[in-house]
CSV table of N, CA and C in Angstrom, one decimal:
chain,number,residue,atom,x,y,z
Y,2,MET,N,108.7,88.8,132.9
Y,2,MET,CA,109.1,89.0,131.5
Y,2,MET,C,109.8,87.7,131.1
Y,3,PRO,N,109.5,87.1,129.9
Y,3,PRO,CA,110.2,86.0,129.4
Y,3,PRO,C,111.7,86.3,129.1
Y,4,PRO,N,112.6,85.4,129.4
Y,4,PRO,CA,114.1,85.8,129.2
Y,4,PRO,C,114.4,86.2,127.8
Y,5,VAL,N,113.7,85.7,126.8
Y,5,VAL,CA,114.0,86.1,125.4
Y,5,VAL,C,113.6,87.5,125.1
Y,6,LEU,N,112.7,88.1,125.9
Y,6,LEU,CA,112.4,89.5,125.7
Y,6,LEU,C,113.1,90.5,126.6
Y,7,ASP,N,113.8,90.0,127.6
Y,7,ASP,CA,114.6,90.8,128.5
Y,7,ASP,C,116.0,91.0,127.8
Y,8,PRO,N,116.3,92.3,127.4
Y,8,PRO,CA,117.6,92.5,126.7
Y,8,PRO,C,118.8,92.1,127.6
Y,9,HIS,N,118.7,92.1,128.9
Y,9,HIS,CA,119.8,91.7,129.8
Y,9,HIS,C,120.0,90.2,129.9
Y,10,LYS,N,119.0,89.4,129.5
Y,10,LYS,CA,119.1,88.0,129.6
Y,10,LYS,C,119.2,87.3,128.2
Y,11,SER,N,119.2,88.1,127.1
Y,11,SER,CA,119.3,87.5,125.8
Y,11,SER,C,120.4,88.2,125.0
Y,12,ARG,N,120.8,87.5,124.0
Y,12,ARG,CA,121.9,88.1,123.1
Y,12,ARG,C,121.7,87.5,121.7
Y,13,VAL,N,122.1,88.3,120.8
Y,13,VAL,CA,122.2,87.9,119.4
Y,13,VAL,C,123.5,88.4,118.9
Y,14,ASP,N,124.4,87.5,118.5
Y,14,ASP,CA,125.7,87.9,118.1
Y,14,ASP,C,125.8,88.4,116.7
Y,15,GLY,N,124.7,88.3,115.9
Y,15,GLY,CA,124.7,88.7,114.6
Y,15,GLY,C,125.4,87.7,113.7
Y,16,LEU,N,125.6,88.0,112.5
Y,16,LEU,CA,126.2,87.1,111.5
Y,16,LEU,C,127.2,87.8,110.7
Y,17,ALA,N,128.4,87.5,110.7
Y,17,ALA,CA,129.5,88.1,109.9
Y,17,ALA,C,130.0,86.9,109.0
Y,18,PHE,N,130.1,87.2,107.7
Y,18,PHE,CA,130.6,86.1,106.8
Y,18,PHE,C,131.2,86.8,105.6
Y,19,LEU,N,132.0,86.0,104.9
Y,19,LEU,CA,132.5,86.4,103.6
Y,19,LEU,C,131.7,85.6,102.6
Y,20,GLY,N,131.2,86.3,101.6
Y,20,GLY,CA,130.3,85.5,100.6
Y,20,GLY,C,130.3,86.2,99.3
Y,21,LEU,N,129.6,85.6,98.4
Y,21,LEU,CA,129.4,86.0,97.0
Y,21,LEU,C,128.0,86.4,96.8
Y,22,SER,N,127.8,87.7,96.5
Y,22,SER,CA,126.5,88.2,96.2
Y,22,SER,C,125.9,87.7,94.9
Y,23,LEU,N,124.7,87.2,94.9
Y,23,LEU,CA,124.1,86.8,93.6
Y,23,LEU,C,122.9,87.6,93.3
Y,24,THR,N,122.8,88.8,93.9
Y,24,THR,CA,121.6,89.6,93.7
Y,24,THR,C,121.5,90.1,92.2
Y,25,ARG,N,120.2,90.3,91.8
Y,25,ARG,CA,120.0,90.7,90.4
Y,25,ARG,C,118.6,91.3,90.4
Y,26,ASN,N,118.6,92.5,89.7
Y,26,ASN,CA,117.4,93.2,89.6
Y,26,ASN,C,116.6,92.5,88.4
Y,27,GLY,N,115.3,92.3,88.6
Y,27,GLY,CA,114.5,91.7,87.6
Y,27,GLY,C,113.2,92.4,87.4
Y,28,PRO,N,112.5,92.1,86.3
Y,28,PRO,CA,111.2,92.8,86.1
Y,28,PRO,C,110.1,92.5,87.0
Y,29,ARG,N,110.1,91.3,87.7
Y,29,ARG,CA,109.0,90.9,88.6
Y,29,ARG,C,109.4,91.1,90.1
Y,30,GLY,N,110.6,91.6,90.3
Y,30,GLY,CA,111.0,91.8,91.7
Y,30,GLY,C,110.9,93.2,92.2
Y,31,HIS,N,111.7,93.5,93.3
Y,31,HIS,CA,111.7,94.8,94.0
Y,31,HIS,C,112.5,95.7,93.1
Y,32,PRO,N,112.0,96.9,92.8
Y,32,PRO,CA,112.6,97.9,91.9
Y,32,PRO,C,114.0,98.4,92.4
Y,33,ASP,N,114.3,98.3,93.7
Y,33,ASP,CA,115.6,98.8,94.2
Y,33,ASP,C,116.6,97.7,94.4
Y,34,SER,N,116.3,96.4,93.9
Y,34,SER,CA,117.3,95.4,94.0
Y,34,SER,C,118.5,95.7,93.1
Y,35,ALA,N,119.7,95.4,93.6
Y,35,ALA,CA,120.9,95.7,92.9
Y,35,ALA,C,121.3,94.5,92.0
Y,36,THR,N,122.0,94.7,90.9
Y,36,THR,CA,122.5,93.7,90.1
Y,36,THR,C,124.0,93.5,90.3
Y,37,HIS,N,124.4,92.4,90.9
Y,37,HIS,CA,125.8,92.2,91.2
Y,37,HIS,C,126.4,91.1,90.3
Y,38,GLN,N,125.5,90.4,89.5
Y,38,GLN,CA,126.0,89.3,88.6
Y,38,GLN,C,124.9,89.1,87.6
Y,39,GLN,N,125.3,88.6,86.4
Y,39,GLN,CA,124.3,88.3,85.3
Y,39,GLN,C,124.4,86.9,84.9
Y,40,ALA,N,125.1,86.1,85.5
Y,40,ALA,CA,125.3,84.7,85.1
Y,40,ALA,C,124.1,83.8,85.5
Y,41,PHE,N,123.5,84.1,86.6
Y,41,PHE,CA,122.4,83.3,87.2
Y,41,PHE,C,121.1,84.1,87.3
Y,42,ASP,N,120.1,83.8,86.6
Y,42,ASP,CA,118.8,84.5,86.7
Y,42,ASP,C,117.9,83.6,87.6
Y,43,LEU,N,118.0,83.8,88.9
Y,43,LEU,CA,117.2,82.9,89.8
Y,43,LEU,C,115.7,83.1,89.6
Y,44,ASP,N,115.3,84.1,89.0
Y,44,ASP,CA,113.8,84.3,88.8
Y,44,ASP,C,113.3,83.3,87.8
Y,45,GLN,N,114.1,82.7,87.0
Y,45,GLN,CA,113.7,81.7,86.0
Y,45,GLN,C,113.4,80.3,86.7
Y,46,VAL,N,113.9,80.1,87.9
Y,46,VAL,CA,113.6,78.8,88.6
Y,46,VAL,C,112.7,79.0,89.7
Y,47,GLN,N,112.2,80.2,90.0
Y,47,GLN,CA,111.2,80.4,91.1
Y,47,GLN,C,109.8,80.1,90.6
Y,48,ASP,N,108.9,79.7,91.5
Y,48,ASP,CA,107.5,79.5,91.2
Y,48,ASP,C,106.7,80.7,91.6
Y,49,ARG,N,106.9,81.9,91.0
Y,49,ARG,CA,106.2,83.1,91.5
Y,49,ARG,C,104.7,83.0,91.3
Y,50,ASP,N,104.2,82.1,90.5
Y,50,ASP,CA,102.8,82.0,90.3
Y,50,ASP,C,102.2,80.9,91.2
Y,51,TYR,N,103.0,80.3,92.1
Y,51,TYR,CA,102.6,79.3,93.1
Y,51,TYR,C,101.8,78.2,92.5
Y,52,GLU,N,102.4,77.7,91.3
Y,52,GLU,CA,101.8,76.5,90.7
Y,52,GLU,C,102.2,75.2,91.4
Y,53,HIS,N,103.4,75.1,91.9
Y,53,HIS,CA,104.0,73.9,92.6
Y,53,HIS,C,104.3,74.2,94.0
Y,54,ILE,N,104.5,75.4,94.4
Y,54,ILE,CA,104.7,75.7,95.8
Y,54,ILE,C,103.4,76.3,96.4
Y,55,PHE,N,103.0,75.8,97.6
Y,55,PHE,CA,101.8,76.3,98.1
Y,55,PHE,C,101.8,77.7,98.6
Y,56,SER,N,102.9,78.1,99.3
Y,56,SER,CA,103.1,79.4,99.9
Y,56,SER,C,104.5,79.6,100.3
Y,57,THR,N,104.8,80.9,100.6
Y,57,THR,CA,106.1,81.3,101.2
Y,57,THR,C,105.8,82.1,102.5
Y,58,ASN,N,106.8,82.4,103.3
Y,58,ASN,CA,106.5,83.2,104.5
Y,58,ASN,C,106.3,84.6,104.1
Y,59,ASP,N,106.1,85.5,105.1
Y,59,ASP,CA,105.8,86.9,104.7
Y,59,ASP,C,106.9,87.6,104.0
Y,60,ASP,N,108.1,87.1,104.0
Y,60,ASP,CA,109.2,87.7,103.3
Y,60,ASP,C,109.1,87.5,101.8
Y,61,GLY,N,108.4,86.4,101.4
Y,61,GLY,CA,108.3,86.1,100.0
Y,61,GLY,C,109.6,85.6,99.3
Y,62,TRP,N,109.8,86.0,98.1
Y,62,TRP,CA,111.0,85.6,97.4
Y,62,TRP,C,112.1,86.6,97.6
Y,63,LEU,N,113.2,86.1,98.2
Y,63,LEU,CA,114.3,87.0,98.5
Y,63,LEU,C,115.5,86.8,97.5
Y,64,VAL,N,115.2,86.1,96.4
Y,64,VAL,CA,116.1,85.9,95.3
Y,64,VAL,C,115.4,86.3,94.0
Y,65,GLY,N,116.1,86.3,92.9
Y,65,GLY,CA,115.4,86.6,91.6
Y,65,GLY,C,114.8,87.9,91.5
Y,66,GLY,N,115.4,88.9,92.1
Y,66,GLY,CA,114.9,90.3,92.1
Y,66,GLY,C,114.2,90.7,93.4
Y,67,GLY,N,113.9,89.8,94.3
Y,67,GLY,CA,113.3,90.1,95.5
Y,67,GLY,C,111.8,90.1,95.4
Y,68,GLU,N,111.1,90.7,96.4
Y,68,GLU,CA,109.7,90.7,96.5
Y,68,GLU,C,109.2,92.1,96.2
Y,69,PRO,N,108.4,92.4,95.2
Y,69,PRO,CA,108.0,93.7,94.9
Y,69,PRO,C,107.1,94.4,96.0
Y,70,GLY,N,106.3,93.6,96.7
Y,70,GLY,CA,105.3,94.1,97.7
Y,70,GLY,C,104.1,94.6,97.0
Y,71,PRO,N,103.2,95.2,97.9
Y,71,PRO,CA,101.9,95.7,97.4
Y,71,PRO,C,102.1,96.8,96.4
Y,72,PRO,N,101.3,97.0,95.4
Y,72,PRO,CA,100.1,96.2,95.1
Y,72,PRO,C,100.4,95.0,94.2
Y,73,THR,N,101.6,94.8,93.8
Y,73,THR,CA,102.0,93.7,92.9
Y,73,THR,C,101.8,92.3,93.6
Y,74,SER,N,102.2,92.3,94.9
Y,74,SER,CA,102.1,91.0,95.6
Y,74,SER,C,101.6,91.4,97.0
Y,75,TYR,N,101.1,90.3,97.8
Y,75,TYR,CA,100.7,90.5,99.1
Y,75,TYR,C,101.7,90.3,100.2
Y,76,LYS,N,103.0,90.0,99.7
Y,76,LYS,CA,104.1,89.8,100.7
Y,76,LYS,C,104.7,91.1,101.0
Y,77,LEU,N,105.6,91.1,102.0
Y,77,LEU,CA,106.4,92.3,102.4
Y,77,LEU,C,107.3,92.7,101.3
Y,78,SER,N,107.5,93.9,101.1
Y,78,SER,CA,108.4,94.4,100.1
Y,78,SER,C,109.9,94.1,100.6
Y,79,ALA,N,110.7,93.5,99.7
Y,79,ALA,CA,112.1,93.2,100.1
Y,79,ALA,C,113.0,93.1,98.9
Y,80,LYS,N,114.2,93.7,99.0
Y,80,LYS,CA,115.1,93.6,98.0
Y,80,LYS,C,115.7,92.2,97.9
Y,81,ASP,N,116.3,91.9,96.7
Y,81,ASP,CA,117.0,90.6,96.5
Y,81,ASP,C,118.1,90.5,97.4
Y,82,SER,N,118.3,89.4,98.1
Y,82,SER,CA,119.4,89.2,99.1
Y,82,SER,C,120.1,87.9,98.8
Y,83,ALA,N,120.1,87.4,97.6
Y,83,ALA,CA,120.7,86.1,97.3
Y,83,ALA,C,122.2,86.2,97.5
Y,84,HIS,N,122.7,85.2,98.1
Y,84,HIS,CA,124.2,85.1,98.4
Y,84,HIS,C,124.6,83.7,98.6
Y,85,VAL,N,125.9,83.4,98.5
Y,85,VAL,CA,126.5,82.2,98.9
Y,85,VAL,C,127.5,82.5,99.9
Y,86,GLU,N,127.3,81.8,101.1
Y,86,GLU,CA,128.3,82.0,102.2
Y,86,GLU,C,129.5,81.2,101.9
Y,87,ILE,N,130.7,81.8,101.9
Y,87,ILE,CA,131.9,81.1,101.7
Y,87,ILE,C,132.6,80.8,103.0
Y,88,MET,N,132.7,81.7,103.9
Y,88,MET,CA,133.3,81.5,105.2
Y,88,MET,C,132.6,82.3,106.3
Y,89,ARG,N,132.1,81.6,107.3
Y,89,ARG,CA,131.4,82.2,108.4
Y,89,ARG,C,132.4,82.7,109.4
Y,90,ILE,N,132.5,84.0,109.7
Y,90,ILE,CA,133.4,84.6,110.7
Y,90,ILE,C,132.7,84.5,112.1
Y,91,GLY,N,131.5,84.8,112.1
Y,91,GLY,CA,130.7,84.9,113.4
Y,91,GLY,C,131.0,86.2,114.1
Y,92,THR,N,131.6,86.1,115.3
Y,92,THR,CA,131.9,87.2,116.1
Y,92,THR,C,133.3,87.2,116.7
Y,93,TYR,N,133.8,88.3,117.0
Y,93,TYR,CA,135.1,88.4,117.6
Y,93,TYR,C,135.0,88.6,119.2
Y,94,ARG,N,133.8,88.7,119.7
Y,94,ARG,CA,133.7,88.9,121.1
Y,94,ARG,C,133.8,87.6,121.9
Y,95,GLU,N,134.8,87.4,122.7
Y,95,GLU,CA,135.0,86.2,123.4
Y,95,GLU,C,133.8,85.9,124.4
Y,96,ASP,N,133.3,86.9,125.0
Y,96,ASP,CA,132.1,86.7,125.9
Y,96,ASP,C,130.9,86.3,125.2
Y,97,TRP,N,130.8,86.3,123.9
Y,97,TRP,CA,129.7,85.8,123.1
Y,97,TRP,C,130.1,84.4,122.4
Y,98,GLY,N,131.3,83.9,122.8
Y,98,GLY,CA,131.7,82.6,122.3
Y,98,GLY,C,132.6,82.7,121.0
Y,99,GLY,N,133.0,83.9,120.7
Y,99,GLY,CA,133.9,84.0,119.4
Y,99,GLY,C,135.3,83.8,119.7
């Protein structure tokens, strides 16, 4: 078994940070996206019609309301997760390097 698939030989410390949520529910995004701010409508700067951007990964747009998913789009359904990381805490486990 490759080491990355063996849970005893691999680790993921996760990500803990303090940040500012920029999520916002929008008409073209995921219906369950929360609105945490109204100053920045990131959907206005996205190329949802793919006129200038060739493609995105299977997550699609994770800002500007998120990705609505089928049948509206062919991407995975995902809520808006826009944020600005202010301070990365990482982990407190010394054995993981914290």
